[in-house]
């Protein structure tokens, strides 16, 4: 099921140098964010189209030159006086329901993405999936695993090993 749609249209980029060691740039775009409402089977706006300007100023020099201080500076502005955001019940519940998958995908790297795909495939097929677990802590660890019957089991994970575990699909609340 889709969750969030990010849109960036009419993107314009300008990058150049002001003086030796000074780089300036601007990115102009119209952005929008939509969320999928599963009950209505439609996309709903979260962030209405918003005209955004992202300014970049970078200086490798040791003192302020041409109005640019040493370092890299980013500034976000808009040609509009306001931003319209809509936070609906469907958006909030959808985001909260998918929090576990978002965390796995964003913190687990390629391994996390692989586990997420396995979970989604097993949930779609109503079956279990196997997943590799790698312990990168350098010391033995333990992991709490939910068994197919709903009971909890403590699983030993030796340092560096990649035991294969059976992961059952998460049940949706009734």
Protein backbone atom coordinates (compact mmCIF):
# COMPACT_ATOMS: atom_id res chain seq x y z
CA UNK A 1 0.00 0.00 0.00
CA UNK A 2 1.42 3.44 -0.85
CA UNK A 3 1.84 5.77 2.10
CA UNK A 4 3.31 9.13 1.11
CA UNK A 5 3.89 10.78 -2.25
CA UNK A 6 6.46 13.56 -2.53
CA UNK A 7 6.36 15.81 -5.57
CA UNK A 8 8.90 18.32 -6.82
CA UNK A 9 8.04 20.01 -10.12
CA UNK A 10 9.39 22.94 -12.11
CA UNK A 11 12.85 22.43 -10.59
CA UNK A 12 15.42 25.04 -11.55
CA UNK A 13 19.04 24.96 -10.36
CA UNK A 14 21.64 27.71 -10.59
CA UNK A 15 25.21 27.21 -9.36
CA UNK A 16 28.18 29.50 -9.83
CA UNK A 17 31.18 31.21 -8.30
CA UNK A 18 31.24 34.76 -7.00
CA UNK A 19 34.98 34.96 -6.41
CA UNK A 20 37.80 32.44 -5.97
CA UNK A 21 36.77 30.06 -3.16
CA UNK A 22 33.14 31.30 -3.09
CA UNK A 23 30.28 29.17 -4.47
CA UNK A 24 26.68 30.30 -4.59
CA UNK A 25 23.64 28.40 -5.71
CA UNK A 26 19.85 28.45 -5.74
CA UNK A 27 17.33 25.64 -6.21
CA UNK A 28 13.78 26.71 -7.04
CA UNK A 29 10.94 24.20 -7.04
CA UNK A 30 7.28 23.67 -6.39
CA UNK A 31 6.85 20.93 -3.79
CA UNK A 32 3.85 19.01 -2.47
CA UNK A 33 3.22 16.05 -0.18
CA UNK A 34 0.22 13.73 -0.42
CA UNK A 35 -0.83 10.79 1.73
CA UNK A 36 -2.86 7.78 0.69
CA UNK A 37 -6.21 7.38 2.44
CA UNK A 38 -6.89 3.65 2.34
CA UNK A 39 -10.57 4.03 3.30
CA UNK A 40 -11.27 6.42 0.42
CA UNK A 41 -8.71 4.80 -1.91
CA UNK A 42 -7.51 8.30 -2.84
CA UNK A 43 -4.52 10.58 -2.36
CA UNK A 44 -5.08 13.51 0.02
CA UNK A 45 -2.87 16.60 0.34
CA UNK A 46 -0.66 16.94 3.41
CA UNK A 47 1.37 19.88 2.10
CA UNK A 48 -0.36 21.95 -0.55
CA UNK A 49 1.89 23.01 -3.47
CA UNK A 50 4.56 25.29 -2.04
CA UNK A 51 7.12 27.35 -3.95
CA UNK A 52 10.51 26.85 -2.30
CA UNK A 53 13.90 28.52 -2.74
CA UNK A 54 16.94 26.77 -1.28
CA UNK A 55 19.96 29.07 -1.18
CA UNK A 56 23.54 27.77 -0.88
CA UNK A 57 26.51 29.92 0.06
CA UNK A 58 29.88 28.20 0.52
CA UNK A 59 33.23 29.78 1.23
CA UNK A 60 36.60 28.10 1.55
CA UNK A 61 38.12 31.42 2.58
CA UNK A 62 39.16 32.27 6.14
CA UNK A 63 37.21 35.55 6.30
CA UNK A 64 33.91 36.94 5.03
CA UNK A 65 34.17 37.76 1.32
CA UNK A 66 31.40 39.19 -0.91
CA UNK A 67 28.97 38.79 2.00
CA UNK A 68 29.69 35.06 2.45
CA UNK A 69 31.09 33.93 5.80
CA UNK A 70 33.53 30.99 5.97
CA UNK A 71 31.81 27.58 5.77
CA UNK A 72 28.68 26.28 4.07
CA UNK A 73 25.33 27.98 4.60
CA UNK A 74 21.89 26.78 3.52
CA UNK A 75 18.79 28.96 3.72
CA UNK A 76 15.22 27.97 2.88
CA UNK A 77 12.81 30.68 1.75
CA UNK A 78 9.59 30.86 -0.19
CA UNK A 79 7.93 33.26 -2.59
CA UNK A 80 4.66 32.57 -0.77
CA UNK A 81 3.61 34.17 2.50
CA UNK A 82 2.24 30.94 3.98
CA UNK A 83 2.41 27.16 3.84
CA UNK A 84 -0.78 25.13 3.93
CA UNK A 85 -0.51 21.77 5.67
CA UNK A 86 -3.35 19.33 6.37
CA UNK A 87 -2.85 16.69 9.05
CA UNK A 88 -5.79 14.30 8.74
CA UNK A 89 -6.69 11.37 10.96
CA UNK A 90 -6.02 8.98 8.08
CA UNK A 91 -2.51 10.46 7.60
CA UNK A 92 -1.59 10.22 11.29
CA UNK A 93 -2.91 6.67 11.73
CA UNK A 94 -1.22 5.54 8.50
CA UNK A 95 2.13 6.97 9.60
CA UNK A 96 1.86 5.48 13.09
CA UNK A 97 0.85 2.07 11.71
CA UNK A 98 3.92 2.01 9.46
CA UNK A 99 6.39 3.37 12.05
CA UNK A 100 8.05 -0.03 12.55
CA UNK A 101 8.66 -0.43 8.80
CA UNK A 102 9.95 3.15 8.47
CA UNK A 103 12.38 2.60 11.35
CA UNK A 104 13.61 -0.67 9.87
CA UNK A 105 14.06 0.85 6.40
CA UNK A 106 15.84 4.00 7.57
CA UNK A 107 18.16 2.54 10.22
CA UNK A 108 18.83 -0.95 8.90
CA UNK A 109 20.61 -0.11 5.65
CA UNK A 110 20.45 -2.74 2.91
CA UNK A 111 19.88 -5.48 5.50
CA UNK A 112 16.89 -3.54 6.91
CA UNK A 113 15.42 -3.00 3.46
CA UNK A 114 15.77 -6.71 2.71
CA UNK A 115 13.95 -7.58 5.95
CA UNK A 116 11.22 -5.06 5.16
CA UNK A 117 10.68 -6.58 1.71
CA UNK A 118 10.54 -10.07 3.21
CA UNK A 119 7.93 -8.93 5.73
CA UNK A 120 5.83 -7.28 3.05
CA UNK A 121 6.00 -10.34 0.80
CA UNK A 122 5.11 -12.71 3.62
CA UNK A 123 2.24 -10.50 4.77
CA UNK A 124 0.91 -10.33 1.20
CA UNK A 125 1.09 -14.09 0.84
CA UNK A 126 -0.12 -14.80 4.38
CA UNK A 127 2.93 -16.98 5.02
CA UNK A 128 6.12 -16.77 7.02
CA UNK A 129 9.42 -15.48 5.73
CA UNK A 130 13.02 -16.15 6.64
CA UNK A 131 15.29 -13.33 7.66
CA UNK A 132 19.02 -13.14 8.31
CA UNK A 133 20.13 -11.52 11.56
CA UNK A 134 23.66 -10.14 11.84
CA UNK A 135 25.02 -9.19 15.23
CA UNK A 136 27.50 -6.33 14.68
CA UNK A 137 27.92 -5.52 18.39
CA UNK A 138 31.05 -7.64 18.76
CA UNK A 139 29.58 -9.48 21.77
CA UNK A 140 26.88 -12.18 22.02
CA UNK A 141 23.34 -10.79 22.26
CA UNK A 142 19.80 -11.98 22.79
CA UNK A 143 16.73 -11.19 20.74
CA UNK A 144 13.07 -11.50 21.70
CA UNK A 145 11.16 -13.23 18.89
CA UNK A 146 7.38 -13.52 18.56
CA UNK A 147 6.49 -17.11 17.65
CA UNK A 148 3.67 -17.99 15.18
CA UNK A 149 1.40 -18.86 18.12
CA UNK A 150 1.97 -15.40 19.64
CA UNK A 151 4.28 -16.56 22.44
CA UNK A 152 7.66 -14.94 23.01
CA UNK A 153 10.97 -16.76 22.74
CA UNK A 154 14.46 -15.60 23.62
CA UNK A 155 16.92 -16.30 20.81
CA UNK A 156 20.70 -16.27 21.27
CA UNK A 157 22.60 -14.36 18.58
CA UNK A 158 26.38 -14.96 18.71
CA UNK A 159 28.64 -12.08 17.72
CA UNK A 160 29.00 -11.82 13.95
CA UNK A 161 26.79 -14.83 13.20
CA UNK A 162 23.89 -14.61 10.80
CA UNK A 163 21.34 -17.17 11.98
CA UNK A 164 18.24 -17.52 9.84
CA UNK A 165 15.04 -16.79 11.74
CA UNK A 166 11.44 -17.39 10.73
CA UNK A 167 9.45 -14.15 10.73
CA UNK A 168 5.68 -14.35 10.61
CA UNK A 169 3.62 -11.51 9.16
CA UNK A 170 2.40 -8.89 11.58
CA UNK A 171 -1.33 -9.18 12.17
CA UNK A 172 -3.42 -6.08 11.56
CA UNK A 173 -5.61 -5.06 14.52
CA UNK A 174 -9.28 -5.96 14.03
